[in-house]
mmCIF file of C-alpha atoms in Angstrom:
data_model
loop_
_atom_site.group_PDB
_atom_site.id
_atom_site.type_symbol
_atom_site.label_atom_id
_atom_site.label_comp_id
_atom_site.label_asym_id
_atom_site.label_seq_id
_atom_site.Cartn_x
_atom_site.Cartn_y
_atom_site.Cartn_z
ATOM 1 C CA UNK A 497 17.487 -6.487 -102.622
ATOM 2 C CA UNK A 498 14.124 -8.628 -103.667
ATOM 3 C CA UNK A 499 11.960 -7.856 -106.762
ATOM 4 C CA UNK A 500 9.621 -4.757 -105.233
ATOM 5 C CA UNK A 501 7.378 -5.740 -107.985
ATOM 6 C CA UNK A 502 5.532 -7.952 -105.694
ATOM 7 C CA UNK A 503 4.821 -5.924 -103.408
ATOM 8 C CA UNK A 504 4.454 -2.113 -105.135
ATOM 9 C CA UNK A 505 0.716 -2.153 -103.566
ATOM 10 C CA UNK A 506 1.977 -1.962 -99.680
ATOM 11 C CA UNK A 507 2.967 1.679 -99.786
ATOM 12 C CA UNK A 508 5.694 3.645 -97.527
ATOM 13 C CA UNK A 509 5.745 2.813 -93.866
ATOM 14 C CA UNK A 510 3.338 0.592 -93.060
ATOM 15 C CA UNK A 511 2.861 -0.535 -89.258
ATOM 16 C CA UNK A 512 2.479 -4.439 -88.574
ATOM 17 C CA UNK A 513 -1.027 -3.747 -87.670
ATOM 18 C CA UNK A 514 -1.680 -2.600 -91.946
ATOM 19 C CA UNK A 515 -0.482 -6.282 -92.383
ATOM 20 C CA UNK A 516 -2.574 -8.222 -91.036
ATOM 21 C CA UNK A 517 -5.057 -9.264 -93.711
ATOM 22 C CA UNK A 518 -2.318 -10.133 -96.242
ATOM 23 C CA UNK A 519 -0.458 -13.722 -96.881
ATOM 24 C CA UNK A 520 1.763 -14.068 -93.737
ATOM 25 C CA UNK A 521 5.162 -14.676 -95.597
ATOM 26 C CA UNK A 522 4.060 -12.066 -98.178
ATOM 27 C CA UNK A 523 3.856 -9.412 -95.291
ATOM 28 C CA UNK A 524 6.726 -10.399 -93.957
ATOM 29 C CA UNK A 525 8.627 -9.643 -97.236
ATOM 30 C CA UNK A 526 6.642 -6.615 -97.345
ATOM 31 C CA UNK A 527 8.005 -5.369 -93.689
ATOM 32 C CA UNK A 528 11.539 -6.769 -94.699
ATOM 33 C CA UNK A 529 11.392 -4.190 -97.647
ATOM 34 C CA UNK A 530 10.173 -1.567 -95.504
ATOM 35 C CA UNK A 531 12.616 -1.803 -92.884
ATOM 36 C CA UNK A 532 15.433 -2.232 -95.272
ATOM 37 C CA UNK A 533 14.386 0.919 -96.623
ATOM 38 C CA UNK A 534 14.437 2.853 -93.535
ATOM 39 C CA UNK A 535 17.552 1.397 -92.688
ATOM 40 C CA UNK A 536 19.072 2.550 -95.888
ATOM 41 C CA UNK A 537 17.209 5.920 -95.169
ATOM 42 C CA UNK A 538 18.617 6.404 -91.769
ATOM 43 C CA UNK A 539 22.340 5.430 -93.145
ATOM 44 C CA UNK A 540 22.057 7.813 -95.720
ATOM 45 C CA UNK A 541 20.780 10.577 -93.683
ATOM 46 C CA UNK A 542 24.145 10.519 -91.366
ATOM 47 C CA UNK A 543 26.292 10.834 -94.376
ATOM 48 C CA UNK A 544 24.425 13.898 -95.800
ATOM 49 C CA UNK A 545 24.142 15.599 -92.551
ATOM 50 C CA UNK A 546 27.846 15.144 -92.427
ATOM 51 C CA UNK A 547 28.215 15.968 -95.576
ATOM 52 C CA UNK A 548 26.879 19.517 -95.163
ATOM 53 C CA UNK A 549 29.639 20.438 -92.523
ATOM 54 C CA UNK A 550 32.423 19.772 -95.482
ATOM 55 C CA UNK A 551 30.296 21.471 -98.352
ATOM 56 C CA UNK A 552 30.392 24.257 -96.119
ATOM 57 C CA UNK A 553 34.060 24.149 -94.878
ATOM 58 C CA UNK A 554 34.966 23.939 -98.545
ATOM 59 C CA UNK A 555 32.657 27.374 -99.197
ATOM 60 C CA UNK A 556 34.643 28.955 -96.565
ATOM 61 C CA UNK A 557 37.758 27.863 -97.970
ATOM 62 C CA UNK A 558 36.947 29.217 -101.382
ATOM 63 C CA UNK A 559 35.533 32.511 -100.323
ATOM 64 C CA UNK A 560 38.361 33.760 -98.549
ATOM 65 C CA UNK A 561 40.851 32.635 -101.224
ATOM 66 C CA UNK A 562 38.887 34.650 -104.105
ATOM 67 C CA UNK A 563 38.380 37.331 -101.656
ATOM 68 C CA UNK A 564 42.190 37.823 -101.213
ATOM 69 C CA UNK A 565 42.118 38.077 -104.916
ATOM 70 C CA UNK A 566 39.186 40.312 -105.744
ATOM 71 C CA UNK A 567 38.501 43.659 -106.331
ATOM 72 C CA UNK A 568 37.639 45.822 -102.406
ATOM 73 C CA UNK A 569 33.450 45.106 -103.586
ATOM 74 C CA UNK A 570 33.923 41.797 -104.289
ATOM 75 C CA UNK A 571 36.161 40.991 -101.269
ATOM 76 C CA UNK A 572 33.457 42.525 -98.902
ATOM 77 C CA UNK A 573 30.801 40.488 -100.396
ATOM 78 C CA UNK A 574 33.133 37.301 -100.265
ATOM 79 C CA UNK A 575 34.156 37.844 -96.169
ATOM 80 C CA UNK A 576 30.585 38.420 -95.608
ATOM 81 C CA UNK A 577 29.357 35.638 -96.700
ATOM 82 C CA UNK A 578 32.321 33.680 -95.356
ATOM 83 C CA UNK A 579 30.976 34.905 -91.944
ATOM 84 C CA UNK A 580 27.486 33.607 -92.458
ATOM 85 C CA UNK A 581 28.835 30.209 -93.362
ATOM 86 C CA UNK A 582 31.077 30.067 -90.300
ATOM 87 C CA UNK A 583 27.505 30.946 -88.698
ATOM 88 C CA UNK A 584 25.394 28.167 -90.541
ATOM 89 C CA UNK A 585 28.457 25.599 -89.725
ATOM 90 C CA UNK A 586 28.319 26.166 -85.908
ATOM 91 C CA UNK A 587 24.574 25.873 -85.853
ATOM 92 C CA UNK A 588 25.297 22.548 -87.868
ATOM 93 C CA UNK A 589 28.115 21.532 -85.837
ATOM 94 C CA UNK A 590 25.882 21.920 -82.808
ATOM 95 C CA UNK A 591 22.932 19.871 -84.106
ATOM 96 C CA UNK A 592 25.176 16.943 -85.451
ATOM 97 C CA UNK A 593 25.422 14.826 -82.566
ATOM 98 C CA UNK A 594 21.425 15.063 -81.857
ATOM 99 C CA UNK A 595 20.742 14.273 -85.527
ATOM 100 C CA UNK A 596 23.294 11.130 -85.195
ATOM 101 C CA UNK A 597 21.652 10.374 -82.100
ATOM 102 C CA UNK A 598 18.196 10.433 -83.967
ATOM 103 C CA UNK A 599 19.890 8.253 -86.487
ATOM 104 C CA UNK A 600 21.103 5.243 -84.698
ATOM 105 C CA UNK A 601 17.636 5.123 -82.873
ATOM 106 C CA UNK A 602 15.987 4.685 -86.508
ATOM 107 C CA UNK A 603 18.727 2.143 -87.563
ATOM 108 C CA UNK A 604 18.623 -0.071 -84.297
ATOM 109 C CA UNK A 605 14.824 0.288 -84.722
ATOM 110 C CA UNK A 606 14.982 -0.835 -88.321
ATOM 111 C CA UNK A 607 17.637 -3.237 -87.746
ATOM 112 C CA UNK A 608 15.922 -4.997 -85.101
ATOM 113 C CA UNK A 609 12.502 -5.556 -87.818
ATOM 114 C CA UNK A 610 15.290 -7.098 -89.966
ATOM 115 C CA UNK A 611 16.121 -9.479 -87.626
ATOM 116 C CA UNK A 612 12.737 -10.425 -86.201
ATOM 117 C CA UNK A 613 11.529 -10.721 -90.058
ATOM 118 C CA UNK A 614 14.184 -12.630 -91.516
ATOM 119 C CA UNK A 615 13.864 -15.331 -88.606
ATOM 120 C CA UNK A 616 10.143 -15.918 -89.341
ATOM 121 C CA UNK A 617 11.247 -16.468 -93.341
ATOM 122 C CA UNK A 618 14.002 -18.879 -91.617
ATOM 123 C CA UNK A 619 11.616 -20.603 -90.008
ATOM 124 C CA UNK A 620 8.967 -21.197 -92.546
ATOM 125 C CA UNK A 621 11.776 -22.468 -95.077
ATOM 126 C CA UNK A 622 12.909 -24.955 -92.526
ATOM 127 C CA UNK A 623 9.077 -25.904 -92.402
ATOM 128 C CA UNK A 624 7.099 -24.694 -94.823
ATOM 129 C CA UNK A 625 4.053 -26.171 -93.945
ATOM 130 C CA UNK A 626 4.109 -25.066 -90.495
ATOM 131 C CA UNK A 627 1.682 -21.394 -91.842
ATOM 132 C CA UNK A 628 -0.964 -21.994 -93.616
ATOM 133 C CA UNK A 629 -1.601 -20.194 -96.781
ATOM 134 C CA UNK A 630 1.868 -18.410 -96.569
ATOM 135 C CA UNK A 631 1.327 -16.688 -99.766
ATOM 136 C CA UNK A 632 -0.836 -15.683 -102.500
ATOM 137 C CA UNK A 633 -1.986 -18.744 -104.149
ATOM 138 C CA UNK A 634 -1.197 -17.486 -107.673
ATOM 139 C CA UNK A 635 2.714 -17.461 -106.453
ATOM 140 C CA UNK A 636 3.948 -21.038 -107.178
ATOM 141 C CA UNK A 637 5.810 -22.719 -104.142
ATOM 142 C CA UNK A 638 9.356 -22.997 -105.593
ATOM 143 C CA UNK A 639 9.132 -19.065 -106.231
ATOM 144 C CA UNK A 640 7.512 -18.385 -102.568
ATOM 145 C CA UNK A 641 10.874 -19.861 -101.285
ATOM 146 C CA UNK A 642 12.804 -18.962 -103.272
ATOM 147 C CA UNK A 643 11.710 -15.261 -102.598
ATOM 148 C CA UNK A 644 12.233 -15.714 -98.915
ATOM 149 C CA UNK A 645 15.587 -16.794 -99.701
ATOM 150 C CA UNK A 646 16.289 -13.638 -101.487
ATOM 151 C CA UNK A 647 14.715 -11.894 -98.447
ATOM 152 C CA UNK A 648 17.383 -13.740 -96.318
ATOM 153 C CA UNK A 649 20.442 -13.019 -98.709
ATOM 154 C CA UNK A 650 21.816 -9.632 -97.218
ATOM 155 C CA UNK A 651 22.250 -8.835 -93.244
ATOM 156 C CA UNK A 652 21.160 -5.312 -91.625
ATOM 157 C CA UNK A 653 24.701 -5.110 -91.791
ATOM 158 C CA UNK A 654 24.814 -5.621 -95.148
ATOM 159 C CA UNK A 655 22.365 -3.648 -96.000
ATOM 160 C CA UNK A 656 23.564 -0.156 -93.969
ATOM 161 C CA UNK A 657 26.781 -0.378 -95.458
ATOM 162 C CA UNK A 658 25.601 -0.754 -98.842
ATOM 163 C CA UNK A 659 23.528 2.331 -98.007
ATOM 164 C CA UNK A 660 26.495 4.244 -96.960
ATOM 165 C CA UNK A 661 28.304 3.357 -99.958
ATOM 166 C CA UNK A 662 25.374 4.420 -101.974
ATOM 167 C CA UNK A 663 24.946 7.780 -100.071
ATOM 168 C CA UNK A 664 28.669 8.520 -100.369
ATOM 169 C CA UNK A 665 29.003 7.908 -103.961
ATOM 170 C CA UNK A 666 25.984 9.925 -104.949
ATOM 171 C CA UNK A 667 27.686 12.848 -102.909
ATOM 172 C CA UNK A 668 30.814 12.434 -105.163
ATOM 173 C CA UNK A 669 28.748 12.324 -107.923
ATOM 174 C CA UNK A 670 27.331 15.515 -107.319
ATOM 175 C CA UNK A 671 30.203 17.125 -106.568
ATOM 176 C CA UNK A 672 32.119 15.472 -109.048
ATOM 177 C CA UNK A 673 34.405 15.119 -105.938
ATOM 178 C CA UNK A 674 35.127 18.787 -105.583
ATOM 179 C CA UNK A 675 33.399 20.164 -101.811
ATOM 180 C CA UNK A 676 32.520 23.544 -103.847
ATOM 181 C CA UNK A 677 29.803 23.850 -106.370
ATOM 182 C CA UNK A 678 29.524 27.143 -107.773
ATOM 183 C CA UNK A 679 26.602 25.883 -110.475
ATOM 184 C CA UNK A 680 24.017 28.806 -110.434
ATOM 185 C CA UNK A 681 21.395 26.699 -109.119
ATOM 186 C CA UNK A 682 18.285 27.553 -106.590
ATOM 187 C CA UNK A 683 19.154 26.459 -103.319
ATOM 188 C CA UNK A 684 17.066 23.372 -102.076
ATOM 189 C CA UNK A 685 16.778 23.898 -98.541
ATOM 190 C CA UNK A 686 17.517 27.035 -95.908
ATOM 191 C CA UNK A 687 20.212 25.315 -94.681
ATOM 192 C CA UNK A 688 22.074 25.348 -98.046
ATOM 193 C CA UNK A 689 21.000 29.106 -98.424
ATOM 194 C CA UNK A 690 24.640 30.628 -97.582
ATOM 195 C CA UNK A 691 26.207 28.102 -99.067
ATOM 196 C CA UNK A 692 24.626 29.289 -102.268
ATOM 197 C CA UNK A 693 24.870 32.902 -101.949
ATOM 198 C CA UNK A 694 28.132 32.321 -101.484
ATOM 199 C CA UNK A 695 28.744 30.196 -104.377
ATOM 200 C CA UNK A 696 27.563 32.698 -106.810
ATOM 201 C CA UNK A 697 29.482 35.402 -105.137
ATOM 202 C CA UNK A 698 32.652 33.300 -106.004
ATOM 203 C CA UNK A 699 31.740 32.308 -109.366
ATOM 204 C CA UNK A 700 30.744 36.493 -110.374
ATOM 205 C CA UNK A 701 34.653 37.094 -108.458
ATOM 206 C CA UNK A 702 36.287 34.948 -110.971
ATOM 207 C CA UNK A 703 34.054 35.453 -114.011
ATOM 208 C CA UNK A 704 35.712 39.589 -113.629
ATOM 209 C CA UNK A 705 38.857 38.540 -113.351
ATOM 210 C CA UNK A 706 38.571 36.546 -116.716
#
């Protein structure tokens, strides 16, 4: 959204307090990145944890059609592990709401920094020399405001949709917008662990029957 390049020294998730020594209108850019990240964090969170429930439906799905089509071994294996996913979606389906809960807390949180920040780089444009020393002197004026501009170009709004259209599209990307991947990859979490037992289950059922 604004050139990070500026301010690559702040590090993640920095209170207001970790602030206070720096340029005022440089830490407020700094906190305006911040939050915008854990905006964008918190957006993209949602989508994933939704996400899981239809990777999961979709492992069902396949499981039981390759286990109508397998031989008796195969079909055991394939029911079985259909179970455990109906098992790991109902323990999913029952955390959802807290975890969305948990999510709109972090976005009104981060939303509200947004707004609070991007009025003090309103108000310093409309006067700049109301702060003194807004920024490092080595910045020249012209780029100082025109930074804060940049800081002012995109709403939280803005911003959390542009995170769930990121999320969402890096999701299809993945799954190159299939809900089952049977790649023979290490799972990267517990919660996928089903999910990827049963994955290679139904990619050995159709490698025998080719």
């Amino acid at each position: 959204m604004f050139q990070d390049t500026y301010w690559a020294d702040a590090g993640p998730h920095q209170s207001h307090a970790e602030f206070g020594g720096a340029y005022p209108i440089e830490a407020a850019l700094d906190e305006l990145r911040l939050a915008s990240r854990d905006l964008a964090f918190a957006e993209a969170a949602e989508v994933i944890a939704q996400n899981r429930i239809t990777v999961i439906d979709g492992m069902i799905a396949a499981c039981e059609t390759d286990a109508a089509c397998s031989d008796a071994s195969d079909a055991a294996a394939l029911r079985d592990a259909a179970a455990n996913l109906r098992d790991e979606r109902a323990s999913l389906a029952e955390t959802l709401p807290l975890e969305r809960a948990f999510r709109a807390d972090q976005r009104d949180l981060a939303c509200a920094r947004i707004a609070a920040v991007q009025t003090r780089l309103q108000a310093w444009i409309d006067n700049p020399d109301a702060i003194e020393a807004p920024f490092n002197p080595n910045i020249a004026p012209d780029e100082a405001i025109a930074l804060a501009q940049e800081g002012l170009a995109c709403s939280p709004e803005e911003i959390a949709m542009t995170a769930r259209s990121d999320a969402r599209a890096r999701l299809y990307e993945v799954s190159s917008g299939e809900a089952l991947d049977i790649s023979p990859v290490a799972p990267v979490s517990n919660t996928y662990c089903a999910a990827w037992v049963a994955g290679r289950l139904v990619a050995r059922a159709r490698a025998r029957r080719h």
